[in-house]
Amino acid sequence: MTDHVHDLQSVREATDRLLTAAAKLDNAALAEESHLPGWSRGHILAHLARNADALVNVFEGRPMYESGTARDADIERDSGRPLLEQLEDVRNSAAAWQAVAEAPQDWTRTLELRNGVTDSASRIPFRRLVEVELHHVDLNIGYELADLPDRFTGQEIEFLAERWSGHPDVPATALAATDGRHWRTGSAGEPAVTVTGSAAALLAWLSGRADKGASLTTEGGQLPALPPL
């Protein structure tokens, strides 16, 4: 269930955790590879800053990004900056977004993101939380999927399971976490495949990260192939 008040506070806390961890790096470490192919840690910090700017645009009724090409160019442009400049940009852009998001507004209205995607205003804080939490993991500095807050992990699994719900290329699938939580995804009908593992492992598979399902077990068929996010 969406709770934008809780999510806004969670974004603030997650941003503080990320900034505290990233501040222990140096300029050389910032240039090293992250967990995302082709991106350095500097690319990730640049993306987080520009994503905050983009979500301000969303709340204020402007296009999220000028274009996909401009988005990528901005990230590339900012990726090589010194650590202190990167941290200041992430901190300031996050604070600007937080101020806009915490202002009184109609949380039931529909907002447009990129590529024609729309969502309720009340779900945008969680979308920002996803960016901060998962990209903290992607920085490859010791914060792992298993370190994510349990509530967030469950929310994100539910969010991603919903993304593939009804998708004709994904068979009806039951998701069973070893902590007792359950979800389902894929096409309509009774699930033929059950995928079991830790919540962190399920999230890794659904988000295309880490071992991509190697630590999961399946019953009733093979691990379904998921479309790209």
PDB file of C-alpha atoms in Angstrom, residues 35-36 130 134-135 137-138 145 148 152-153 156-157 159-161 163-164 199-213 216 226-229:
ATOM      1  CA  HIS A  35      27.888  -2.917 -10.206  1.00  0.00           C
ATOM      2  CA  LEU A  36      26.195  -1.468 -13.296  1.00  0.00           C
ATOM      3  CA  VAL A 130      13.952   2.910  -5.293  1.00  0.00           C
ATOM      4  CA  LEU A 134      19.130   0.306  -5.296  1.00  0.00           C
ATOM      5  CA  HIS A 135      21.785   2.668  -6.612  1.00  0.00           C
ATOM      6  CA  VAL A 137      23.784  -1.056  -3.690  1.00  0.00           C
ATOM      7  CA  ASP A 138      25.018  -0.450  -7.233  1.00  0.00           C
ATOM      8  CA  LEU A 145      20.630  -6.088  -1.283  1.00  0.00           C
ATOM      9  CA  LEU A 148      18.057  -3.022   2.484  1.00  0.00           C
ATOM     10  CA  PHE A 152      11.475  -1.469   1.286  1.00  0.00           C
ATOM     11  CA  THR A 153      12.449  -4.885  -0.078  1.00  0.00           C
ATOM     12  CA  GLU A 156       9.926  -3.148  -4.307  1.00  0.00           C
ATOM     13  CA  ILE A 157       9.216  -6.838  -4.902  1.00  0.00           C
ATOM     14  CA  PHE A 159       6.183  -3.070  -7.325  1.00  0.00           C
ATOM     15  CA  LEU A 160       8.202  -5.208  -9.749  1.00  0.00           C
ATOM     16  CA  ALA A 161       5.788  -8.151  -9.514  1.00  0.00           C
ATOM     17  CA  ARG A 163       5.096  -4.557 -13.433  1.00  0.00           C
ATOM     18  CA  TRP A 164       5.080  -8.065 -14.937  1.00  0.00           C
ATOM     19  CA  ALA A 199      13.586 -11.641  -0.222  1.00  0.00           C
ATOM     20  CA  ALA A 200      16.946 -10.187  -1.257  1.00  0.00           C
ATOM     21  CA  ALA A 201      17.455 -12.936  -3.838  1.00  0.00           C
ATOM     22  CA  LEU A 202      13.952 -12.460  -5.226  1.00  0.00           C
ATOM     23  CA  LEU A 203      14.602  -8.733  -5.530  1.00  0.00           C
ATOM     24  CA  ALA A 204      17.932  -9.389  -7.234  1.00  0.00           C
ATOM     25  CA  TRP A 205      16.215 -11.528  -9.852  1.00  0.00           C
ATOM     26  CA  LEU A 206      13.269  -9.217 -10.428  1.00  0.00           C
ATOM     27  CA  SER A 207      15.520  -6.167 -10.779  1.00  0.00           C
ATOM     28  CA  GLY A 208      18.155  -7.896 -12.922  1.00  0.00           C
ATOM     29  CA  ARG A 209      20.893  -7.573 -10.306  1.00  0.00           C
ATOM     30  CA  ALA A 210      23.424  -9.764  -8.515  1.00  0.00           C
ATOM     31  CA  ASP A 211      23.212 -13.475  -9.387  1.00  0.00           C
ATOM     32  CA  LYS A 212      19.998 -12.984 -11.411  1.00  0.00           C
ATOM     33  CA  GLY A 213      18.283 -15.988  -9.893  1.00  0.00           C
ATOM     34  CA  LEU A 216      16.637 -19.246  -6.153  1.00  0.00           C
ATOM     35  CA  LEU A 226      11.912 -11.569 -17.416  1.00  0.00           C
ATOM     36  CA  PRO A 227      11.813  -8.779 -20.019  1.00  0.00           C
ATOM     37  CA  PRO A 228      14.273  -5.900 -19.583  1.00  0.00           C
ATOM     38  CA  LEU A 229      13.187  -3.224 -17.126  1.00  0.00           C
TER      39      LEU A 229
END
